[in-house]
PDB file of N, CA and C in Angstrom:
ATOM      1  N   MET A 278       0.848  -1.175   0.000  1.00  0.00           N
ATOM      2  CA  MET A 278       0.000   0.000   0.000  1.00  0.00           C
ATOM      3  C   MET A 278       0.893   1.237   0.000  1.00  0.00           C
ATOM      4  N   THR A 279       0.502   2.243  -0.720  1.00  0.00           N
ATOM      5  CA  THR A 279       1.306   3.460  -0.809  1.00  0.00           C
ATOM      6  C   THR A 279       0.921   4.452   0.276  1.00  0.00           C
ATOM      7  N   ASN A 280       1.814   5.398   0.503  1.00  0.00           N
ATOM      8  CA  ASN A 280       1.512   6.466   1.458  1.00  0.00           C
ATOM      9  C   ASN A 280       0.375   7.310   0.930  1.00  0.00           C
ATOM     10  N   TRP A 281      -0.474   7.784   1.818  1.00  0.00           N
ATOM     11  CA  TRP A 281      -1.580   8.631   1.366  1.00  0.00           C
ATOM     12  C   TRP A 281      -1.349  10.090   1.647  1.00  0.00           C
ATOM     13  N   CYS A 282      -0.285  10.451   2.317  1.00  0.00           N
ATOM     14  CA  CYS A 282       0.042  11.866   2.440  1.00  0.00           C
ATOM     15  C   CYS A 282       1.546  12.058   2.355  1.00  0.00           C
ATOM     16  N   SER A 283       1.938  13.238   1.995  1.00  0.00           N
ATOM     17  CA  SER A 283       3.314  13.520   1.606  1.00  0.00           C
ATOM     18  C   SER A 283       4.322  13.494   2.743  1.00  0.00           C
ATOM     19  N   ASN A 284       3.888  13.382   3.985  1.00  0.00           N
ATOM     20  CA  ASN A 284       4.857  13.363   5.081  1.00  0.00           C
ATOM     21  C   ASN A 284       5.356  11.965   5.405  1.00  0.00           C
ATOM     22  N   GLY A 285       4.963  10.974   4.623  1.00  0.00           N
ATOM     23  CA  GLY A 285       5.451   9.624   4.827  1.00  0.00           C
ATOM     24  C   GLY A 285       4.614   8.775   5.765  1.00  0.00           C
ATOM     25  N   TYR A 286       3.490   9.279   6.233  1.00  0.00           N
ATOM     26  CA  TYR A 286       2.613   8.506   7.114  1.00  0.00           C
ATOM     27  C   TYR A 286       2.088   7.292   6.377  1.00  0.00           C
ATOM     28  N   LYS A 287       2.135   6.153   6.999  1.00  0.00           N
ATOM     29  CA  LYS A 287       1.566   4.934   6.439  1.00  0.00           C
ATOM     30  C   LYS A 287       0.308   4.590   7.241  1.00  0.00           C
ATOM     31  N   PRO A 288      -0.719   4.035   6.595  1.00  0.00           N
ATOM     32  CA  PRO A 288      -1.975   3.752   7.291  1.00  0.00           C
ATOM     33  C   PRO A 288      -1.830   2.864   8.525  1.00  0.00           C
ATOM     34  N   ASN A 289      -0.820   2.007   8.592  1.00  0.00           N
ATOM     35  CA  ASN A 289      -0.676   1.134   9.758  1.00  0.00           C
ATOM     36  C   ASN A 289       0.217   1.738  10.837  1.00  0.00           C
ATOM     37  N   GLN A 290       0.676   2.967  10.630  1.00  0.00           N
ATOM     38  CA  GLN A 290       1.498   3.647  11.628  1.00  0.00           C
ATOM     39  C   GLN A 290       0.625   4.034  12.816  1.00  0.00           C
ATOM     40  N   THR A 291       1.148   3.884  14.018  1.00  0.00           N
ATOM     41  CA  THR A 291       0.371   4.230  15.203  1.00  0.00           C
ATOM     42  C   THR A 291       1.012   5.389  15.945  1.00  0.00           C
ATOM     43  N   TRP A 292       0.192   6.104  16.675  1.00  0.00           N
ATOM     44  CA  TRP A 292       0.635   7.194  17.535  1.00  0.00           C
ATOM     45  C   TRP A 292       0.529   6.713  18.968  1.00  0.00           C
ATOM     46  N   PRO A 293       1.307   7.293  19.873  1.00  0.00           N
ATOM     47  CA  PRO A 293       1.229   6.864  21.268  1.00  0.00           C
ATOM     48  C   PRO A 293      -0.089   7.230  21.949  1.00  0.00           C
ATOM     49  N   GLY A 294      -0.838   8.139  21.382  1.00  0.00           N
ATOM     50  CA  GLY A 294      -2.112   8.559  21.953  1.00  0.00           C
ATOM     51  C   GLY A 294      -3.235   8.367  20.958  1.00  0.00           C
ATOM     52  N   GLU A 295      -4.343   9.045  21.202  1.00  0.00           N
ATOM     53  CA  GLU A 295      -5.518   8.938  20.346  1.00  0.00           C
ATOM     54  C   GLU A 295      -5.725  10.241  19.590  1.00  0.00           C
ATOM     55  N   VAL A 296      -5.966  10.138  18.280  1.00  0.00           N
ATOM     56  CA  VAL A 296      -6.279  11.287  17.438  1.00  0.00           C
ATOM     57  C   VAL A 296      -7.585  10.968  16.723  1.00  0.00           C
ATOM     58  N   ARG A 297      -8.579  11.850  16.888  1.00  0.00           N
ATOM     59  CA  ARG A 297      -9.870  11.660  16.223  1.00  0.00           C
ATOM     60  C   ARG A 297     -10.270  12.946  15.523  1.00  0.00           C
ATOM     61  N   LEU A 298     -10.961  12.812  14.408  1.00  0.00           N
ATOM     62  CA  LEU A 298     -11.494  13.952  13.667  1.00  0.00           C
ATOM     63  C   LEU A 298     -13.010  13.855  13.687  1.00  0.00           C
ATOM     64  N   ALA A 299     -13.667  15.006  13.842  1.00  0.00           N
ATOM     65  CA  ALA A 299     -15.127  15.041  13.867  1.00  0.00           C
ATOM     66  C   ALA A 299     -15.590  16.374  13.298  1.00  0.00           C
ATOM     67  N   SER A 300     -16.870  16.449  12.985  1.00  0.00           N
ATOM     68  CA  SER A 300     -17.453  17.708  12.533  1.00  0.00           C
ATOM     69  C   SER A 300     -17.645  18.628  13.727  1.00  0.00           C
ATOM     70  N   GLY A 301     -17.292  19.899  13.547  1.00  0.00           N
ATOM     71  CA  GLY A 301     -17.508  20.890  14.591  1.00  0.00           C
ATOM     72  C   GLY A 301     -18.935  21.394  14.558  1.00  0.00           C
ATOM     73  N   LEU A 302     -19.315  22.179  15.538  1.00  0.00           N
ATOM     74  CA  LEU A 302     -20.678  22.696  15.626  1.00  0.00           C
ATOM     75  C   LEU A 302     -21.046  23.567  14.436  1.00  0.00           C
ATOM     76  N   ALA A 303     -20.091  24.332  13.916  1.00  0.00           N
ATOM     77  CA  ALA A 303     -20.358  25.220  12.786  1.00  0.00           C
ATOM     78  C   ALA A 303     -20.086  24.535  11.449  1.00  0.00           C
ATOM     79  N   GLY A 304     -19.871  23.216  11.469  1.00  0.00           N
ATOM     80  CA  GLY A 304     -19.631  22.474  10.244  1.00  0.00           C
ATOM     81  C   GLY A 304     -18.167  22.331   9.882  1.00  0.00           C
ATOM     82  N   GLY A 305     -17.285  22.936  10.657  1.00  0.00           N
ATOM     83  CA  GLY A 305     -15.856  22.816  10.400  1.00  0.00           C
ATOM     84  C   GLY A 305     -15.306  21.521  10.974  1.00  0.00           C
ATOM     85  N   LEU A 306     -14.005  21.446  11.033  1.00  0.00           N
ATOM     86  CA  LEU A 306     -13.328  20.270  11.549  1.00  0.00           C
ATOM     87  C   LEU A 306     -13.000  20.457  13.027  1.00  0.00           C
ATOM     88  N   ARG A 307     -13.254  19.452  13.823  1.00  0.00           N
ATOM     89  CA  ARG A 307     -12.866  19.450  15.235  1.00  0.00           C
ATOM     90  C   ARG A 307     -11.898  18.282  15.415  1.00  0.00           C
ATOM     91  N   VAL A 308     -10.779  18.558  16.089  1.00  0.00           N
ATOM     92  CA  VAL A 308      -9.729  17.561  16.255  1.00  0.00           C
ATOM     93  C   VAL A 308      -9.572  17.233  17.736  1.00  0.00           C
ATOM     94  N   TYR A 309      -9.589  15.960  18.048  1.00  0.00           N
ATOM     95  CA  TYR A 309      -9.375  15.476  19.407  1.00  0.00           C
ATOM     96  C   TYR A 309      -8.019  14.779  19.450  1.00  0.00           C
ATOM     97  N   VAL A 310      -7.133  15.259  20.315  1.00  0.00           N
ATOM     98  CA  VAL A 310      -5.822  14.644  20.516  1.00  0.00           C
ATOM     99  C   VAL A 310      -5.742  14.296  21.991  1.00  0.00           C
ATOM    100  N   ASP A 311      -5.833  13.004  22.273  1.00  0.00           N
ATOM    101  CA  ASP A 311      -5.920  12.529  23.657  1.00  0.00           C
ATOM    102  C   ASP A 311      -7.065  13.258  24.360  1.00  0.00           C
ATOM    103  N   GLN A 312      -6.810  14.009  25.402  1.00  0.00           N
ATOM    104  CA  GLN A 312      -7.861  14.699  26.153  1.00  0.00           C
ATOM    105  C   GLN A 312      -8.062  16.144  25.706  1.00  0.00           C
ATOM    106  N   GLN A 313      -7.341  16.579  24.682  1.00  0.00           N
ATOM    107  CA  GLN A 313      -7.448  17.960  24.202  1.00  0.00           C
ATOM    108  C   GLN A 313      -8.376  18.034  22.997  1.00  0.00           C
ATOM    109  N   VAL A 314      -9.052  19.181  22.850  1.00  0.00           N
ATOM    110  CA  VAL A 314      -9.949  19.419  21.726  1.00  0.00           C
ATOM    111  C   VAL A 314      -9.502  20.695  21.036  1.00  0.00           C
ATOM    112  N   PHE A 315      -9.409  20.646  19.697  1.00  0.00           N
ATOM    113  CA  PHE A 315      -8.982  21.802  18.910  1.00  0.00           C
ATOM    114  C   PHE A 315     -10.030  22.093  17.847  1.00  0.00           C
ATOM    115  N   ASP A 316     -10.388  23.370  17.719  1.00  0.00           N
ATOM    116  CA  ASP A 316     -11.371  23.777  16.718  1.00  0.00           C
ATOM    117  C   ASP A 316     -10.738  24.127  15.386  1.00  0.00           C
ATOM    118  N   THR A 317      -9.436  24.307  15.365  1.00  0.00           N
ATOM    119  CA  THR A 317      -8.722  24.509  14.102  1.00  0.00           C
ATOM    120  C   THR A 317      -7.458  23.664  14.120  1.00  0.00           C
ATOM    121  N   VAL A 318      -7.026  23.233  12.954  1.00  0.00           N
ATOM    122  CA  VAL A 318      -5.814  22.428  12.849  1.00  0.00           C
ATOM    123  C   VAL A 318      -4.609  23.225  13.326  1.00  0.00           C
ATOM    124  N   GLY A 319      -4.592  24.515  13.054  1.00  0.00           N
ATOM    125  CA  GLY A 319      -3.478  25.357  13.465  1.00  0.00           C
ATOM    126  C   GLY A 319      -3.298  25.454  14.970  1.00  0.00           C
ATOM    127  N   ASP A 320      -4.325  25.119  15.732  1.00  0.00           N
ATOM    128  CA  ASP A 320      -4.245  25.171  17.196  1.00  0.00           C
ATOM    129  C   ASP A 320      -3.626  23.919  17.815  1.00  0.00           C
ATOM    130  N   ILE A 321      -3.439  22.863  17.032  1.00  0.00           N
ATOM    131  CA  ILE A 321      -2.906  21.609  17.571  1.00  0.00           C
ATOM    132  C   ILE A 321      -1.488  21.845  18.070  1.00  0.00           C
ATOM    133  N   SER A 322      -1.244  21.511  19.330  1.00  0.00           N
ATOM    134  CA  SER A 322       0.044  21.820  19.957  1.00  0.00           C
ATOM    135  C   SER A 322       1.171  20.896  19.512  1.00  0.00           C
ATOM    136  N   ASP A 323       0.876  19.663  19.149  1.00  0.00           N
ATOM    137  CA  ASP A 323       1.908  18.720  18.714  1.00  0.00           C
ATOM    138  C   ASP A 323       2.210  18.967  17.239  1.00  0.00           C
ATOM    139  N   PRO A 324       3.416  19.437  16.906  1.00  0.00           N
ATOM    140  CA  PRO A 324       3.717  19.783  15.515  1.00  0.00           C
ATOM    141  C   PRO A 324       3.661  18.593  14.567  1.00  0.00           C
ATOM    142  N   GLN A 325       3.985  17.403  15.038  1.00  0.00           N
ATOM    143  CA  GLN A 325       3.951  16.223  14.179  1.00  0.00           C
ATOM    144  C   GLN A 325       2.510  15.864  13.811  1.00  0.00           C
ATOM    145  N   ILE A 326       1.616  15.898  14.773  1.00  0.00           N
ATOM    146  CA  ILE A 326       0.210  15.606  14.504  1.00  0.00           C
ATOM    147  C   ILE A 326      -0.403  16.710  13.658  1.00  0.00           C
ATOM    148  N   ARG A 327      -0.075  17.976  13.967  1.00  0.00           N
ATOM    149  CA  ARG A 327      -0.589  19.098  13.181  1.00  0.00           C
ATOM    150  C   ARG A 327      -0.180  18.960  11.713  1.00  0.00           C
ATOM    151  N   THR A 328       1.085  18.646  11.458  1.00  0.00           N
ATOM    152  CA  THR A 328       1.578  18.494  10.088  1.00  0.00           C
ATOM    153  C   THR A 328       0.904  17.322   9.391  1.00  0.00           C
ATOM    154  N   LEU A 329       0.741  16.219  10.087  1.00  0.00           N
ATOM    155  CA  LEU A 329       0.069  15.056   9.513  1.00  0.00           C
ATOM    156  C   LEU A 329      -1.334  15.420   9.037  1.00  0.00           C
ATOM    157  N   ILE A 330      -2.102  16.091   9.887  1.00  0.00           N
ATOM    158  CA  ILE A 330      -3.479  16.434   9.538  1.00  0.00           C
ATOM    159  C   ILE A 330      -3.513  17.484   8.434  1.00  0.00           C
ATOM    160  N   GLN A 331      -2.623  18.475   8.479  1.00  0.00           N
ATOM    161  CA  GLN A 331      -2.559  19.475   7.410  1.00  0.00           C
ATOM    162  C   GLN A 331      -2.262  18.813   6.071  1.00  0.00           C
ATOM    163  N   ASN A 332      -1.314  17.893   6.051  1.00  0.00           N
ATOM    164  CA  ASN A 332      -0.972  17.204   4.807  1.00  0.00           C
ATOM    165  C   ASN A 332      -2.126  16.349   4.302  1.00  0.00           C
ATOM    166  N   ALA A 333      -2.826  15.686   5.212  1.00  0.00           N
ATOM    167  CA  ALA A 333      -3.973  14.876   4.816  1.00  0.00           C
ATOM    168  C   ALA A 333      -5.082  15.745   4.226  1.00  0.00           C
ATOM    169  N   ILE A 334      -5.312  16.911   4.813  1.00  0.00           N
ATOM    170  CA  ILE A 334      -6.324  17.835   4.289  1.00  0.00           C
ATOM    171  C   ILE A 334      -5.936  18.313   2.894  1.00  0.00           C
ATOM    172  N   HIS A 335      -4.672  18.685   2.709  1.00  0.00           N
ATOM    173  CA  HIS A 335      -4.220  19.128   1.385  1.00  0.00           C
ATOM    174  C   HIS A 335      -4.360  18.014   0.355  1.00  0.00           C
ATOM    175  N   GLU A 336      -4.025  16.796   0.749  1.00  0.00           N
ATOM    176  CA  GLU A 336      -4.168  15.646  -0.153  1.00  0.00           C
ATOM    177  C   GLU A 336      -5.637  15.454  -0.529  1.00  0.00           C
ATOM    178  N   TRP A 337      -6.522  15.530   0.451  1.00  0.00           N
ATOM    179  CA  TRP A 337      -7.957  15.352   0.214  1.00  0.00           C
ATOM    180  C   TRP A 337      -8.493  16.444  -0.717  1.00  0.00           C
ATOM    181  N   GLU A 338      -8.091  17.694  -0.474  1.00  0.00           N
ATOM    182  CA  GLU A 338      -8.584  18.814  -1.280  1.00  0.00           C
ATOM    183  C   GLU A 338      -8.064  18.775  -2.711  1.00  0.00           C
ATOM    184  N   SER A 339      -6.929  18.127  -2.936  1.00  0.00           N
ATOM    185  CA  SER A 339      -6.360  18.085  -4.287  1.00  0.00           C
ATOM    186  C   SER A 339      -7.019  17.024  -5.160  1.00  0.00           C
ATOM    187  N   ARG A 340      -7.858  16.203  -4.596  1.00  0.00           N
ATOM    188  CA  ARG A 340      -8.516  15.131  -5.375  1.00  0.00           C
ATOM    189  C   ARG A 340      -9.751  15.617  -6.064  1.00  0.00           C
TER     190      ARG A 340
END
């Protein structure tokens, strides 16, 4: 299987915590990282997770 985003993330790669994506109240994206909740991707404190999600969004939008 090939990588689905440009940062080298593979679908079977795991993170030490939990990362979930959901729809926000206003229809935007809401990101859950362990016990933290972020209303924008730019607010994610972990730079590796933030970059992963940004790259995935760019990949999705380019299709």
